[in-house]
Amino acid sequence: MIRIVRVRDYEDMSRQVANIISAQIILKPNCVLGLATGSTPIGAYQQLVEWYKKGDVDFSQVSSYNLDEYRGLNGDDPQSYRYFMNENLFNHVNIDIENTHVPDGSDPDADATCAEYDAMVAAAGYPDLQLLGIGNNGHIGFNEPDDHFSYGTHCVDLTESTIEANSRLFDKIEDVPRQAYTMGTHTIMSARAIVVAANGEKKAQAVHDMVYGPITPSCPASILQLHSNVILVADEAALSLCK
Ligand code: PGA
């Protein structure tokens, strides 16, 4: 079931998402969070940092597993998702960095890296709360549109649409890695609760297809219709096709 929380704008979305994450931490201080990168969650992370500094949220017992990482990038590469997480959240709150996990993009052995990551997430009992953005093409994590749903953590070839969307963060499009390691659909669906954040018109079609479209791997997010506890926090522009 997908519950929709309508918000005014990016700032409102960020506060609502941060509220949900913070409520999870209050209810279960040693919770497992599934975390996401991209432009969407930055505001929520900033809000959490602010609340942490005010003493309102305590990450000391929290552990986290990120959705994905570019294949071929080291964690100290500013374009890596490990770097992003450290810069936008981990370095500013009292989470134990040892308890934060991002797939190791620097390990060229895709099968071993992905199998190890999947086993770690499973051993942690899967996230209590998984935060997701959604791609313009309906991807979740880096599970791109395909003819089947993925299962566990695996290596993917990024689609041209994703490479183009992500090129805004690189000097030139040729610098965008063409592969990534990502949690699979089964891994994501194993989270006990999922919050999807979406803003802006570019997400409108994907958001519509996720909520109202057929459940199909050509829109990977549509599988979320089968999960029992999904909250979509989206602004008017992202919801503009959901009449
Ligand atoms: P974005 O990416 O937050 O940068 O729009 C979302 C996604 O690709 O999952």
mmCIF file with all atom_site columns, N, CA and C and ligand atoms in Angstrom, residues 36-41 67-68 81 132-137 139-142 162 165-166 168-169 197 199 203, ligand 1:
data_model
loop_
_atom_site.group_PDB
_atom_site.id
_atom_site.type_symbol
_atom_site.label_atom_id
_atom_site.label_alt_id
_atom_site.label_comp_id
_atom_site.label_asym_id
_atom_site.label_entity_id
_atom_site.label_seq_id
_atom_site.pdbx_PDB_ins_code
_atom_site.Cartn_x
_atom_site.Cartn_y
_atom_site.Cartn_z
_atom_site.occupancy
_atom_site.B_iso_or_equiv
_atom_site.pdbx_formal_charge
_atom_site.auth_seq_id
_atom_site.auth_comp_id
_atom_site.auth_asym_id
_atom_site.auth_atom_id
_atom_site.pdbx_PDB_model_num
ATOM   1  N N  . ALA A 1 36  ? 19.773 6.799  0.940   1.00 0.00 ? 36  ALA A N  1
ATOM   2  C CA . ALA A 1 36  ? 19.846 7.074  -0.496  1.00 0.00 ? 36  ALA A CA 1
ATOM   3  C C  . ALA A 1 36  ? 20.689 8.324  -0.744  1.00 0.00 ? 36  ALA A C  1
ATOM   4  N N  . THR A 1 37  ? 21.189 8.437  -1.963  1.00 0.00 ? 37  THR A N  1
ATOM   5  C CA . THR A 1 37  ? 21.924 9.632  -2.366  1.00 0.00 ? 37  THR A CA 1
ATOM   6  C C  . THR A 1 37  ? 21.120 10.364 -3.437  1.00 0.00 ? 37  THR A C  1
ATOM   7  N N  . GLY A 1 38  ? 21.726 11.357 -4.065  1.00 0.00 ? 38  GLY A N  1
ATOM   8  C CA . GLY A 1 38  ? 21.026 12.130 -5.098  1.00 0.00 ? 38  GLY A CA 1
ATOM   9  C C  . GLY A 1 38  ? 20.623 13.482 -4.548  1.00 0.00 ? 38  GLY A C  1
ATOM   10 N N  . SER A 1 39  ? 19.989 14.276 -5.406  1.00 0.00 ? 39  SER A N  1
ATOM   11 C CA . SER A 1 39  ? 19.596 15.629 -4.986  1.00 0.00 ? 39  SER A CA 1
ATOM   12 C C  . SER A 1 39  ? 18.433 15.584 -4.003  1.00 0.00 ? 39  SER A C  1
ATOM   13 N N  . THR A 1 40  ? 17.570 14.576 -4.149  1.00 0.00 ? 40  THR A N  1
ATOM   14 C CA . THR A 1 40  ? 16.339 14.538 -3.363  1.00 0.00 ? 40  THR A CA 1
ATOM   15 C C  . THR A 1 40  ? 16.573 14.533 -1.847  1.00 0.00 ? 40  THR A C  1
ATOM   16 N N  . PRO A 1 41  ? 17.428 13.656 -1.304  1.00 0.00 ? 41  PRO A N  1
ATOM   17 C CA . PRO A 1 41  ? 17.502 13.579 0.167   1.00 0.00 ? 41  PRO A CA 1
ATOM   18 C C  . PRO A 1 41  ? 18.381 14.628 0.848   1.00 0.00 ? 41  PRO A C  1
ATOM   19 N N  . LEU A 1 67  ? 21.940 2.384  -0.625  1.00 0.00 ? 67  LEU A N  1
ATOM   20 C CA . LEU A 1 67  ? 21.412 1.622  -1.752  1.00 0.00 ? 67  LEU A CA 1
ATOM   21 C C  . LEU A 1 67  ? 22.456 1.227  -2.779  1.00 0.00 ? 67  LEU A C  1
ATOM   22 N N  . ASP A 1 68  ? 23.373 2.144  -3.075  1.00 0.00 ? 68  ASP A N  1
ATOM   23 C CA . ASP A 1 68  ? 24.186 1.897  -4.265  1.00 0.00 ? 68  ASP A CA 1
ATOM   24 C C  . ASP A 1 68  ? 25.490 2.680  -4.252  1.00 0.00 ? 68  ASP A C  1
ATOM   25 N N  . TYR A 1 81  ? 29.404 7.801  -3.802  1.00 0.00 ? 81  TYR A N  1
ATOM   26 C CA . TYR A 1 81  ? 28.272 7.939  -2.889  1.00 0.00 ? 81  TYR A CA 1
ATOM   27 C C  . TYR A 1 81  ? 28.714 7.824  -1.437  1.00 0.00 ? 81  TYR A C  1
ATOM   28 N N  . LEU A 1 132 ? 14.046 6.160  -0.200  1.00 0.00 ? 132 LEU A N  1
ATOM   29 C CA . LEU A 1 132 ? 14.274 6.039  -1.649  1.00 0.00 ? 132 LEU A CA 1
ATOM   30 C C  . LEU A 1 132 ? 13.991 7.356  -2.353  1.00 0.00 ? 132 LEU A C  1
ATOM   31 N N  . GLY A 1 133 ? 14.803 7.665  -3.366  1.00 0.00 ? 133 GLY A N  1
ATOM   32 C CA . GLY A 1 133 ? 14.411 8.635  -4.377  1.00 0.00 ? 133 GLY A CA 1
ATOM   33 C C  . GLY A 1 133 ? 13.827 7.821  -5.519  1.00 0.00 ? 133 GLY A C  1
ATOM   34 N N  . ILE A 1 134 ? 13.406 8.500  -6.562  1.00 0.00 ? 134 ILE A N  1
ATOM   35 C CA . ILE A 1 134 ? 12.940 7.767  -7.740  1.00 0.00 ? 134 ILE A CA 1
ATOM   36 C C  . ILE A 1 134 ? 13.560 8.419  -8.969  1.00 0.00 ? 134 ILE A C  1
ATOM   37 N N  . GLY A 1 135 ? 14.044 7.601  -9.888  1.00 0.00 ? 135 GLY A N  1
ATOM   38 C CA . GLY A 1 135 ? 14.644 8.156  -11.108 1.00 0.00 ? 135 GLY A CA 1
ATOM   39 C C  . GLY A 1 135 ? 13.576 8.671  -12.048 1.00 0.00 ? 135 GLY A C  1
ATOM   40 N N  . ASN A 1 136 ? 13.973 9.550  -12.963 1.00 0.00 ? 136 ASN A N  1
ATOM   41 C CA . ASN A 1 136 ? 13.015 10.039 -13.974 1.00 0.00 ? 136 ASN A CA 1
ATOM   42 C C  . ASN A 1 136 ? 12.432 8.866  -14.756 1.00 0.00 ? 136 ASN A C  1
ATOM   43 N N  . ASN A 1 137 ? 13.191 7.786  -14.841 1.00 0.00 ? 137 ASN A N  1
ATOM   44 C CA . ASN A 1 137 ? 12.740 6.602  -15.588 1.00 0.00 ? 137 ASN A CA 1
ATOM   45 C C  . ASN A 1 137 ? 12.113 5.539  -14.677 1.00 0.00 ? 137 ASN A C  1
ATOM   46 N N  . HIS A 1 139 ? 13.449 4.303  -11.895 1.00 0.00 ? 139 HIS A N  1
ATOM   47 C CA . HIS A 1 139 ? 14.356 3.392  -11.176 1.00 0.00 ? 139 HIS A CA 1
ATOM   48 C C  . HIS A 1 139 ? 14.333 3.653  -9.671  1.00 0.00 ? 139 HIS A C  1
ATOM   49 N N  . ILE A 1 140 ? 14.628 2.608  -8.902  1.00 0.00 ? 140 ILE A N  1
ATOM   50 C CA . ILE A 1 140 ? 14.839 2.752  -7.457  1.00 0.00 ? 140 ILE A CA 1
ATOM   51 C C  . ILE A 1 140 ? 16.205 2.136  -7.156  1.00 0.00 ? 140 ILE A C  1
ATOM   52 N N  . GLY A 1 141 ? 16.993 2.815  -6.303  1.00 0.00 ? 141 GLY A N  1
ATOM   53 C CA . GLY A 1 141 ? 18.401 2.479  -6.251  1.00 0.00 ? 141 GLY A CA 1
ATOM   54 C C  . GLY A 1 141 ? 18.882 2.671  -7.686  1.00 0.00 ? 141 GLY A C  1
ATOM   55 N N  . PHE A 1 142 ? 19.696 1.763  -8.177  1.00 0.00 ? 142 PHE A N  1
ATOM   56 C CA . PHE A 1 142 ? 20.058 1.809  -9.598  1.00 0.00 ? 142 PHE A CA 1
ATOM   57 C C  . PHE A 1 142 ? 19.421 0.636  -10.329 1.00 0.00 ? 142 PHE A C  1
ATOM   58 N N  . THR A 1 162 ? 19.825 7.673  -17.217 1.00 0.00 ? 162 THR A N  1
ATOM   59 C CA . THR A 1 162 ? 20.395 7.887  -15.883 1.00 0.00 ? 162 THR A CA 1
ATOM   60 C C  . THR A 1 162 ? 21.750 8.582  -15.991 1.00 0.00 ? 162 THR A C  1
ATOM   61 N N  . ALA A 1 165 ? 21.043 12.132 -16.660 1.00 0.00 ? 165 ALA A N  1
ATOM   62 C CA . ALA A 1 165 ? 20.503 12.820 -15.481 1.00 0.00 ? 165 ALA A CA 1
ATOM   63 C C  . ALA A 1 165 ? 21.613 13.083 -14.469 1.00 0.00 ? 165 ALA A C  1
ATOM   64 N N  . ASN A 1 166 ? 22.536 12.143 -14.310 1.00 0.00 ? 166 ASN A N  1
ATOM   65 C CA . ASN A 1 166 ? 23.575 12.288 -13.289 1.00 0.00 ? 166 ASN A CA 1
ATOM   66 C C  . ASN A 1 166 ? 24.769 13.108 -13.758 1.00 0.00 ? 166 ASN A C  1
ATOM   67 N N  . ARG A 1 168 ? 24.890 16.052 -14.539 1.00 0.00 ? 168 ARG A N  1
ATOM   68 C CA . ARG A 1 168 ? 24.892 17.407 -14.001 1.00 0.00 ? 168 ARG A CA 1
ATOM   69 C C  . ARG A 1 168 ? 25.870 17.545 -12.836 1.00 0.00 ? 168 ARG A C  1
ATOM   70 N N  . LEU A 1 169 ? 26.216 16.419 -12.229 1.00 0.00 ? 169 LEU A N  1
ATOM   71 C CA . LEU A 1 169 ? 27.099 16.452 -11.066 1.00 0.00 ? 169 LEU A CA 1
ATOM   72 C C  . LEU A 1 169 ? 28.565 16.205 -11.452 1.00 0.00 ? 169 LEU A C  1
ATOM   73 N N  . ALA A 1 197 ? 10.768 9.761  -1.576  1.00 0.00 ? 197 ALA A N  1
ATOM   74 C CA . ALA A 1 197 ? 10.668 11.218 -1.692  1.00 0.00 ? 197 ALA A CA 1
ATOM   75 C C  . ALA A 1 197 ? 10.768 11.593 -3.159  1.00 0.00 ? 197 ALA A C  1
ATOM   76 N N  . ASN A 1 199 ? 10.229 15.182 -5.852  1.00 0.00 ? 199 ASN A N  1
ATOM   77 C CA . ASN A 1 199 ? 9.800  16.556 -6.101  1.00 0.00 ? 199 ASN A CA 1
ATOM   78 C C  . ASN A 1 199 ? 10.089 16.923 -7.548  1.00 0.00 ? 199 ASN A C  1
ATOM   79 N N  . LYS A 1 203 ? 9.709  14.212 -12.263 1.00 0.00 ? 203 LYS A N  1
ATOM   80 C CA . LYS A 1 203 ? 9.402  12.931 -11.633 1.00 0.00 ? 203 LYS A CA 1
ATOM   81 C C  . LYS A 1 203 ? 7.945  12.533 -11.829 1.00 0.00 ? 203 LYS A C  1
HETATM 82 P P1 . PGA B 2 .   ? 17.741 12.538 -7.648  1.00 0.00 ? 1   PGA B P1 1
HETATM 83 O O1 . PGA B 2 .   ? 17.869 11.031 -8.052  1.00 0.00 ? 1   PGA B O1 1
HETATM 84 O O2 . PGA B 2 .   ? 17.408 12.565 -6.206  1.00 0.00 ? 1   PGA B O2 1
HETATM 85 O O3 . PGA B 2 .   ? 19.109 13.126 -7.912  1.00 0.00 ? 1   PGA B O3 1
HETATM 86 O O4 . PGA B 2 .   ? 16.664 13.125 -8.504  1.00 0.00 ? 1   PGA B O4 1
HETATM 87 C C1 . PGA B 2 .   ? 16.882 10.141 -7.634  1.00 0.00 ? 1   PGA B C1 1
HETATM 88 C C2 . PGA B 2 .   ? 17.226 8.754  -8.116  1.00 0.00 ? 1   PGA B C2 1
HETATM 89 O O5 . PGA B 2 .   ? 17.841 8.646  -9.190  1.00 0.00 ? 1   PGA B O5 1
HETATM 90 O O6 . PGA B 2 .   ? 16.889 7.790  -7.424  1.00 0.00 ? 1   PGA B O6 1
#
